Every structure is written in C-alpha cells, then in structure tokens.
PDB file of C-alpha atoms in Angstrom:
ATOM      1  CA  SER A   1       0.000   0.000   0.000  1.00 86.00           C
ATOM      2  CA  GLN A   2       1.051   3.604  -0.462  1.00 85.00           C
ATOM      3  CA  LYS A   3       2.433   5.374   2.564  1.00 89.00           C
ATOM      4  CA  ILE A   4       4.236   8.569   3.565  1.00 93.00           C
ATOM      5  CA  GLU A   5       6.005   8.693   6.904  1.00 93.00           C
ATOM      6  CA  GLN A   6       7.796  11.480   8.694  1.00 92.00           C
ATOM      7  CA  ASN A   7      10.478  10.476  11.147  1.00 80.00           C
ATOM      8  CA  SER A   8       8.795  11.440  14.351  1.00 74.00           C
ATOM      9  CA  GLU A   9       5.724  13.178  15.562  1.00 79.00           C
ATOM     10  CA  ALA A  10       7.777  15.659  17.596  1.00 90.00           C
ATOM     11  CA  LEU A  11      11.384  16.798  17.623  1.00 93.00           C
ATOM     12  CA  ASN A  12      13.030  19.025  20.246  1.00 95.00           C
ATOM     13  CA  ILE A  13      16.373  20.701  19.602  1.00 95.00           C
ATOM     14  CA  GLN A  14      18.450  23.454  21.141  1.00 97.00           C
ATOM     15  CA  GLU A  15      18.640  26.874  19.537  1.00 97.00           C
ATOM     16  CA  GLY A  16      21.567  27.176  17.148  1.00 97.00           C
ATOM     17  CA  LYS A  17      21.653  23.483  16.281  1.00 97.00           C
ATOM     18  CA  THR A  18      20.670  21.937  12.962  1.00 97.00           C
ATOM     19  CA  ALA A  19      17.265  20.304  12.817  1.00 96.00           C
ATOM     20  CA  THR A  20      16.917  17.349  10.453  1.00 96.00           C
ATOM     21  CA  LEU A  21      13.476  16.069   9.509  1.00 97.00           C
ATOM     22  CA  THR A  22      12.867  12.939   7.445  1.00 97.00           C
ATOM     23  CA  CYS A  23      10.172  12.058   4.936  1.00 97.00           C
ATOM     24  CA  ASN A  24       9.971   8.476   3.645  1.00 96.00           C
ATOM     25  CA  TYR A  25       7.508   7.181   1.098  1.00 96.00           C
ATOM     26  CA  THR A  26       6.429   3.778  -0.180  1.00 94.00           C
ATOM     27  CA  ASN A  27       4.841   2.838  -3.509  1.00 92.00           C
ATOM     28  CA  TYR A  28       4.819   6.372  -4.899  1.00 90.00           C
ATOM     29  CA  SER A  29       6.838   7.664  -7.827  1.00 87.00           C
ATOM     30  CA  PRO A  30       6.803  11.416  -7.327  1.00 88.00           C
ATOM     31  CA  ALA A  31       8.198  13.762  -9.920  1.00 86.00           C
ATOM     32  CA  TYR A  32       8.814  16.249  -7.131  1.00 88.00           C
ATOM     33  CA  LEU A  33       8.508  16.677  -3.408  1.00 92.00           C
ATOM     34  CA  GLN A  34       7.572  19.728  -1.375  1.00 94.00           C
ATOM     35  CA  TRP A  35       7.984  20.895   2.207  1.00 96.00           C
ATOM     36  CA  TYR A  36       5.482  23.093   4.020  1.00 97.00           C
ATOM     37  CA  ARG A  37       5.404  24.814   7.381  1.00 98.00           C
ATOM     38  CA  GLN A  38       2.223  24.944   9.458  1.00 97.00           C
ATOM     39  CA  ASP A  39       1.715  27.078  12.544  1.00 96.00           C
ATOM     40  CA  PRO A  40      -1.105  26.324  15.022  1.00 94.00           C
ATOM     41  CA  GLY A  41      -4.484  27.455  13.731  1.00 93.00           C
ATOM     42  CA  ARG A  42      -3.105  28.356  10.298  1.00 95.00           C
ATOM     43  CA  GLY A  43      -2.942  26.773   6.890  1.00 96.00           C
ATOM     44  CA  PRO A  44       0.308  25.237   5.603  1.00 96.00           C
ATOM     45  CA  VAL A  45       2.764  27.581   3.906  1.00 96.00           C
ATOM     46  CA  PHE A  46       5.039  26.412   1.088  1.00 95.00           C
ATOM     47  CA  LEU A  47       8.782  26.390   1.761  1.00 96.00           C
ATOM     48  CA  LEU A  48      10.668  24.432  -0.883  1.00 94.00           C
ATOM     49  CA  LEU A  49      10.143  22.175  -3.898  1.00 92.00           C
ATOM     50  CA  ILE A  50      12.714  19.685  -5.153  1.00 93.00           C
ATOM     51  CA  ARG A  51      12.418  17.742  -8.403  1.00 90.00           C
ATOM     52  CA  GLU A  52      13.315  14.076  -8.866  1.00 88.00           C
ATOM     53  CA  ASN A  53      16.413  14.960 -10.887  1.00 89.00           C
ATOM     54  CA  GLU A  54      17.713  17.362  -8.225  1.00 91.00           C
ATOM     55  CA  LYS A  55      19.781  16.045  -5.346  1.00 88.00           C
ATOM     56  CA  GLU A  56      19.729  19.135  -3.183  1.00 95.00           C
ATOM     57  CA  LYS A  57      17.966  22.494  -2.915  1.00 95.00           C
ATOM     58  CA  ARG A  58      18.770  25.405  -0.620  1.00 96.00           C
ATOM     59  CA  LYS A  59      16.944  28.505   0.506  1.00 94.00           C
ATOM     60  CA  GLU A  60      18.550  30.658   3.163  1.00 96.00           C
ATOM     61  CA  ARG A  61      18.890  28.403   6.258  1.00 97.00           C
ATOM     62  CA  LEU A  62      16.853  25.598   4.691  1.00 97.00           C
ATOM     63  CA  LYS A  63      18.204  22.645   2.753  1.00 98.00           C
ATOM     64  CA  VAL A  64      16.306  19.761   1.197  1.00 98.00           C
ATOM     65  CA  THR A  65      17.664  16.558  -0.300  1.00 97.00           C
ATOM     66  CA  PHE A  66      15.773  14.024  -2.381  1.00 95.00           C
ATOM     67  CA  ASP A  67      16.958  10.441  -2.870  1.00 94.00           C
ATOM     68  CA  THR A  68      14.630   8.559  -5.221  1.00 91.00           C
ATOM     69  CA  THR A  69      16.551   5.311  -4.654  1.00 93.00           C
ATOM     70  CA  LEU A  70      16.037   5.431  -0.898  1.00 94.00           C
ATOM     71  CA  LYS A  71      12.601   7.022  -1.415  1.00 95.00           C
ATOM     72  CA  GLN A  72      13.503   9.629   1.132  1.00 95.00           C
ATOM     73  CA  SER A  73      13.779  13.380   1.565  1.00 96.00           C
ATOM     74  CA  LEU A  74      15.700  15.135   4.319  1.00 97.00           C
ATOM     75  CA  PHE A  75      14.828  18.661   5.423  1.00 98.00           C
ATOM     76  CA  HIS A  76      17.464  20.613   7.338  1.00 98.00           C
ATOM     77  CA  ILE A  77      17.172  23.900   9.216  1.00 98.00           C
ATOM     78  CA  THR A  78      20.595  25.236  10.150  1.00 97.00           C
ATOM     79  CA  ALA A  79      21.228  27.667  13.034  1.00 97.00           C
ATOM     80  CA  SER A  80      17.717  26.964  14.275  1.00 97.00           C
ATOM     81  CA  GLN A  81      15.772  29.627  16.151  1.00 97.00           C
ATOM     82  CA  PRO A  82      12.719  29.465  18.442  1.00 97.00           C
ATOM     83  CA  ALA A  83      10.766  31.132  15.613  1.00 97.00           C
ATOM     84  CA  ASP A  84      11.353  27.960  13.564  1.00 98.00           C
ATOM     85  CA  SER A  85       9.095  26.046  15.963  1.00 98.00           C
ATOM     86  CA  ALA A  86       6.176  24.722  13.914  1.00 97.00           C
ATOM     87  CA  THR A  87       4.896  21.569  12.251  1.00 96.00           C
ATOM     88  CA  TYR A  88       6.638  20.659   9.009  1.00 97.00           C
ATOM     89  CA  LEU A  89       4.859  18.653   6.324  1.00 96.00           C
ATOM     90  CA  CYS A  90       6.241  16.905   3.279  1.00 96.00           C
ATOM     91  CA  ALA A  91       4.067  16.442   0.214  1.00 94.00           C
ATOM     92  CA  LEU A  92       4.373  14.361  -2.963  1.00 92.00           C
ATOM     93  CA  ASP A  93       2.707  14.950  -6.286  1.00 86.00           C
ATOM     94  CA  ARG A  94       0.237  12.314  -7.381  1.00 82.00           C
ATOM     95  CA  ASP A  95      -2.020  11.481 -10.333  1.00 78.00           C
ATOM     96  CA  TYR A  96       0.411  12.971 -12.839  1.00 75.00           C
ATOM     97  CA  GLY A  97       0.802  16.100 -10.755  1.00 75.00           C
ATOM     98  CA  GLN A  98      -2.900  16.788 -10.446  1.00 79.00           C
ATOM     99  CA  ASN A  99      -2.853  16.761  -6.671  1.00 81.00           C
ATOM    100  CA  PHE A 100      -0.642  16.323  -3.605  1.00 86.00           C
ATOM    101  CA  VAL A 101      -0.514  13.773  -0.819  1.00 91.00           C
ATOM    102  CA  PHE A 102       0.842  14.933   2.524  1.00 94.00           C
ATOM    103  CA  GLY A 103       2.775  13.250   5.270  1.00 94.00           C
ATOM    104  CA  PRO A 104       1.494  13.410   8.859  1.00 93.00           C
ATOM    105  CA  GLY A 105       3.989  16.119   9.825  1.00 94.00           C
ATOM    106  CA  THR A 106       6.723  16.576  12.417  1.00 95.00           C
ATOM    107  CA  ARG A 107       6.238  19.103  15.198  1.00 95.00           C
ATOM    108  CA  LEU A 108       9.558  20.879  15.740  1.00 96.00           C
ATOM    109  CA  SER A 109      10.291  22.745  18.961  1.00 97.00           C
ATOM    110  CA  VAL A 110      13.448  24.847  19.127  1.00 97.00           C
ATOM    111  CA  LEU A 111      14.346  25.488  22.734  1.00 96.00           C
ATOM    112  CA  PRO A 112      16.126  28.717  23.729  1.00 91.00           C
TER     113      PRO A 112
ATOM    114  CA  ASN B   1      -4.058  40.388  -2.772  1.00 63.00           C
ATOM    115  CA  ALA B   2      -6.138  38.093  -0.547  1.00 78.00           C
ATOM    116  CA  GLY B   3      -4.847  34.733  -1.853  1.00 94.00           C
ATOM    117  CA  VAL B   4      -7.167  31.909  -0.744  1.00 97.00           C
ATOM    118  CA  THR B   5     -10.145  32.837   1.409  1.00 97.00           C
ATOM    119  CA  GLN B   6     -12.398  30.355   3.184  1.00 97.00           C
ATOM    120  CA  THR B   7     -15.778  31.048   4.709  1.00 97.00           C
ATOM    121  CA  PRO B   8     -16.906  30.447   7.362  1.00 97.00           C
ATOM    122  CA  LYS B   9     -13.986  30.123   9.775  1.00 96.00           C
ATOM    123  CA  PHE B  10     -15.985  28.239  12.411  1.00 96.00           C
ATOM    124  CA  ARG B  11     -19.225  26.319  12.346  1.00 97.00           C
ATOM    125  CA  VAL B  12     -21.170  23.985  14.608  1.00 97.00           C
ATOM    126  CA  LEU B  13     -23.699  21.685  12.969  1.00 97.00           C
ATOM    127  CA  LYS B  14     -26.159  19.205  14.309  1.00 97.00           C
ATOM    128  CA  THR B  15     -26.074  15.665  12.935  1.00 98.00           C
ATOM    129  CA  GLY B  16     -28.061  15.511   9.724  1.00 97.00           C
ATOM    130  CA  GLN B  17     -27.808  19.201   8.880  1.00 97.00           C
ATOM    131  CA  SER B  18     -26.296  20.378   5.631  1.00 96.00           C
ATOM    132  CA  MET B  19     -23.890  23.165   4.861  1.00 96.00           C
ATOM    133  CA  THR B  20     -21.592  24.546   2.189  1.00 97.00           C
ATOM    134  CA  LEU B  21     -18.041  25.732   2.677  1.00 98.00           C
ATOM    135  CA  LEU B  22     -16.873  28.367   0.237  1.00 97.00           C
ATOM    136  CA  CYS B  23     -13.345  28.771  -1.063  1.00 98.00           C
ATOM    137  CA  ALA B  24     -12.321  31.723  -3.220  1.00 98.00           C
ATOM    138  CA  GLN B  25      -8.923  32.428  -4.780  1.00 97.00           C
ATOM    139  CA  ASP B  26      -7.828  35.554  -6.597  1.00 96.00           C
ATOM    140  CA  MET B  27      -4.637  34.193  -8.191  1.00 94.00           C
ATOM    141  CA  ASN B  28      -6.278  32.799 -11.346  1.00 93.00           C
ATOM    142  CA  HIS B  29      -5.120  29.311 -10.401  1.00 93.00           C
ATOM    143  CA  GLU B  30      -6.325  26.325 -12.386  1.00 92.00           C
ATOM    144  CA  TYR B  31      -6.189  23.731  -9.629  1.00 93.00           C
ATOM    145  CA  MET B  32      -8.148  23.801  -6.394  1.00 95.00           C
ATOM    146  CA  TYR B  33      -8.389  21.313  -3.529  1.00 95.00           C
ATOM    147  CA  TRP B  34     -10.301  20.508  -0.383  1.00 97.00           C
ATOM    148  CA  TYR B  35      -8.434  18.743   2.417  1.00 97.00           C
ATOM    149  CA  ARG B  36      -9.440  17.766   5.913  1.00 98.00           C
ATOM    150  CA  GLN B  37      -6.951  17.651   8.754  1.00 97.00           C
ATOM    151  CA  ASP B  38      -7.403  15.460  11.789  1.00 94.00           C
ATOM    152  CA  PRO B  39      -4.992  14.888  14.703  1.00 86.00           C
ATOM    153  CA  GLY B  40      -2.417  12.238  13.873  1.00 77.00           C
ATOM    154  CA  MET B  41      -3.712  11.774  10.321  1.00 79.00           C
ATOM    155  CA  GLY B  42      -2.338  14.778   8.504  1.00 84.00           C
ATOM    156  CA  LEU B  43      -4.026  16.375   5.534  1.00 93.00           C
ATOM    157  CA  ARG B  44      -6.273  14.092   3.497  1.00 95.00           C
ATOM    158  CA  LEU B  45      -7.602  15.051   0.101  1.00 95.00           C
ATOM    159  CA  ILE B  46     -11.395  15.085  -0.191  1.00 97.00           C
ATOM    160  CA  HIS B  47     -11.994  16.364  -3.728  1.00 97.00           C
ATOM    161  CA  TYR B  48     -10.079  18.435  -6.200  1.00 94.00           C
ATOM    162  CA  SER B  49     -10.560  20.306  -9.456  1.00 94.00           C
ATOM    163  CA  VAL B  50      -8.184  20.810 -12.366  1.00 91.00           C
ATOM    164  CA  GLY B  51     -10.249  23.546 -13.976  1.00 92.00           C
ATOM    165  CA  GLU B  52     -13.579  25.301 -14.141  1.00 94.00           C
ATOM    166  CA  GLY B  53     -16.425  22.832 -14.466  1.00 94.00           C
ATOM    167  CA  THR B  54     -14.314  19.793 -13.499  1.00 94.00           C
ATOM    168  CA  THR B  55     -14.082  17.882 -10.222  1.00 96.00           C
ATOM    169  CA  ALA B  56     -12.484  14.629  -9.113  1.00 95.00           C
ATOM    170  CA  LYS B  57     -12.494  12.441  -6.018  1.00 95.00           C
ATOM    171  CA  GLY B  58      -9.590  12.352  -3.616  1.00 94.00           C
ATOM    172  CA  GLU B  59      -8.770   9.925  -0.810  1.00 92.00           C
ATOM    173  CA  VAL B  60     -11.823  10.511   1.400  1.00 96.00           C
ATOM    174  CA  PRO B  61     -14.725  11.756  -0.774  1.00 97.00           C
ATOM    175  CA  ASP B  62     -17.644   9.949   0.882  1.00 97.00           C
ATOM    176  CA  GLY B  63     -20.218  12.256   2.445  1.00 97.00           C
ATOM    177  CA  TYR B  64     -19.010  15.320   0.508  1.00 98.00           C
ATOM    178  CA  ASN B  65     -19.840  16.943  -2.798  1.00 97.00           C
ATOM    179  CA  VAL B  66     -18.094  19.762  -4.627  1.00 98.00           C
ATOM    180  CA  SER B  67     -18.716  22.193  -7.449  1.00 98.00           C
ATOM    181  CA  ARG B  68     -16.464  24.484  -9.490  1.00 97.00           C
ATOM    182  CA  LEU B  69     -18.855  26.627 -11.502  1.00 95.00           C
ATOM    183  CA  LYS B  70     -16.440  29.558 -11.596  1.00 96.00           C
ATOM    184  CA  LYS B  71     -12.670  29.327 -11.845  1.00 96.00           C
ATOM    185  CA  GLN B  72     -12.106  31.333  -8.698  1.00 97.00           C
ATOM    186  CA  ASN B  73     -14.554  29.427  -6.454  1.00 98.00           C
ATOM    187  CA  PHE B  74     -14.604  25.873  -5.152  1.00 98.00           C
ATOM    188  CA  LEU B  75     -17.523  24.825  -2.960  1.00 98.00           C
ATOM    189  CA  LEU B  76     -17.568  21.878  -0.563  1.00 98.00           C
ATOM    190  CA  GLY B  77     -20.965  20.565   0.499  1.00 98.00           C
ATOM    191  CA  LEU B  78     -22.002  18.299   3.321  1.00 97.00           C
ATOM    192  CA  GLU B  79     -25.491  16.993   2.597  1.00 92.00           C
ATOM    193  CA  SER B  80     -26.104  15.243   5.923  1.00 96.00           C
ATOM    194  CA  ALA B  81     -23.412  16.011   8.480  1.00 97.00           C
ATOM    195  CA  ALA B  82     -22.098  13.254  10.747  1.00 97.00           C
ATOM    196  CA  PRO B  83     -19.896  13.509  13.863  1.00 97.00           C
ATOM    197  CA  SER B  84     -17.106  11.780  11.887  1.00 96.00           C
ATOM    198  CA  GLN B  85     -16.950  14.901   9.728  1.00 97.00           C
ATOM    199  CA  THR B  86     -15.797  17.001  12.670  1.00 97.00           C
ATOM    200  CA  SER B  87     -12.475  18.301  11.437  1.00 98.00           C
ATOM    201  CA  VAL B  88     -10.528  21.289  10.186  1.00 97.00           C
ATOM    202  CA  TYR B  89     -11.078  21.821   6.478  1.00 98.00           C
ATOM    203  CA  PHE B  90      -8.512  23.487   4.266  1.00 98.00           C
ATOM    204  CA  CYS B  91      -8.915  24.744   0.763  1.00 97.00           C
ATOM    205  CA  ALA B  92      -5.882  25.213  -1.459  1.00 95.00           C
ATOM    206  CA  SER B  93      -5.078  26.289  -4.993  1.00 95.00           C
ATOM    207  CA  SER B  94      -2.104  25.872  -7.291  1.00 92.00           C
ATOM    208  CA  GLN B  95      -0.976  26.697 -10.792  1.00 87.00           C
ATOM    209  CA  LEU B  96       0.735  24.890 -13.602  1.00 74.00           C
ATOM    210  CA  GLY B  97       4.285  26.105 -13.928  1.00 64.00           C
ATOM    211  CA  GLN B  98       7.208  25.369 -16.176  1.00 60.00           C
ATOM    212  CA  GLY B  99       6.682  22.235 -18.244  1.00 59.00           C
ATOM    213  CA  LEU B 100       3.047  22.142 -17.121  1.00 61.00           C
ATOM    214  CA  MET B 101       4.264  20.916 -13.747  1.00 67.00           C
ATOM    215  CA  ASN B 102       2.004  21.633 -10.801  1.00 68.00           C
ATOM    216  CA  THR B 103       3.589  24.102  -8.405  1.00 79.00           C
ATOM    217  CA  GLU B 104       3.228  24.886  -4.729  1.00 87.00           C
ATOM    218  CA  ALA B 105      -0.188  24.977  -3.134  1.00 91.00           C
ATOM    219  CA  PHE B 106      -1.521  28.098  -1.428  1.00 94.00           C
ATOM    220  CA  PHE B 107      -3.772  27.328   1.507  1.00 96.00           C
ATOM    221  CA  GLY B 108      -6.625  29.151   3.139  1.00 97.00           C
ATOM    222  CA  GLN B 109      -6.853  29.726   6.883  1.00 96.00           C
ATOM    223  CA  GLY B 110      -9.101  26.738   7.457  1.00 97.00           C
ATOM    224  CA  THR B 111     -12.644  26.113   8.648  1.00 97.00           C
ATOM    225  CA  ARG B 112     -13.122  24.432  12.002  1.00 97.00           C
ATOM    226  CA  LEU B 113     -16.286  22.343  11.775  1.00 97.00           C
ATOM    227  CA  THR B 114     -17.863  20.564  14.717  1.00 97.00           C
ATOM    228  CA  VAL B 115     -20.774  18.172  14.209  1.00 97.00           C
ATOM    229  CA  VAL B 116     -22.691  17.371  17.374  1.00 97.00           C
TER     230      VAL B 116
END
C-alpha cells in the first residue's frame, strides 16, 4: 500500500543546532517533493520544492535533499531559532501532478 | 491580494444538517483542492478540481460533494453532516508552472467544523 512517513511526531532541539526532519515514502513515484510549514491554527505555507532529478535544494537556512533510490527526503534547518518552531509537512505529487498527498507532519520545537 | 479565502472560519452543525463551505482564490489558479486535517492523520484530500467545471475524487470523498462553476470558487458541500466529519477543512489552490508541472499549493486559513 502507499504510505508517507515522517520520522517522528515531535522533535526538540536546542537553539543554534541543525534540525533534520525525514520524509519516507512507499509505492509512490513522485516527480517532485515539497515541504510546508504549518503554525497552530493556520494553513500550511510552502517552503521548498525539489524535483526528482535534483539532489539538493537550498533557501537561506533551509536545505532539502531528495533520494529517489532510498525514497527519502531530508529537510534541514541550520542555526535553528525558536521562531522555527512549527509543524513541518512533506508532500508528494500524485495522479500525474494533479494533486498532492501529505505526510502526517513533524512538530519541531526549538528550545532557547 | 487576498490569496485563498475560506468562509466560514468556524461552524457547529447538528447531525443531519447540511452546509456549504466556500473557497475563493484571486490568483487565477487552475487547480483547487479541499483537504481535511485530523490529529495524527495529517491532511487528506477530499476532492479536487483541475479547472472550471471539473471535479475529481480524492482519498476521502464519501459524504461530501463539490462544485467548481467559476474558476475562482470551489464549494464543498455536506449533505447530511455526521460527527465523523468534525475536522478542520482546508482549501488550497495551485498553478501549472514550467513544463506544465504543478507548483506549490496556497492554503486558506481553514474552517473548524464541529458536528454534534
């Protein structure tokens, strides 16, 4: 069956450290993968998109990798700050890109 | 530029009542989606539309209907609400980008629906 998993429901790290979140998928063949941030009571907000032929993508303190052999994406936040505390969702394209399927999310808490 | 706007933001229904959630986007996006979000289950796709006048079923379509009569609006209907439909509902839209690839989704603020 098809499945998307994110490494843990919650992750706590100290301010200044690098947070690494994992997204694993089974029985999907995405052309691209996206990461979103969701704050309590708000809708998800797009952060980064990485295509299947790209190994790595960066945006400011964010870095995403995509390994189609391992069927895994890693999402890194370097020099983390308390303001980075939120739930992070990965999403895969599906049905020839007509819609997206989301992972359950990882709630990140950056402790001062 | 409002982006994606959902109405209402909160609603309490009695079992068996009906209601319509409205989603409006002002970005001229082709694709629109309705998701529900429940604790521990993430976002699940209810229905989606790839253009005006078209709709398609997602992962959890039972008990819901949708219509896309105008490009900017996507309506989600509950004909006979059940307690299992208590959830937070999100509408989203997206656009075809380079190479006709679907791009990032823009989400509304959500509608918190409680069915008692």
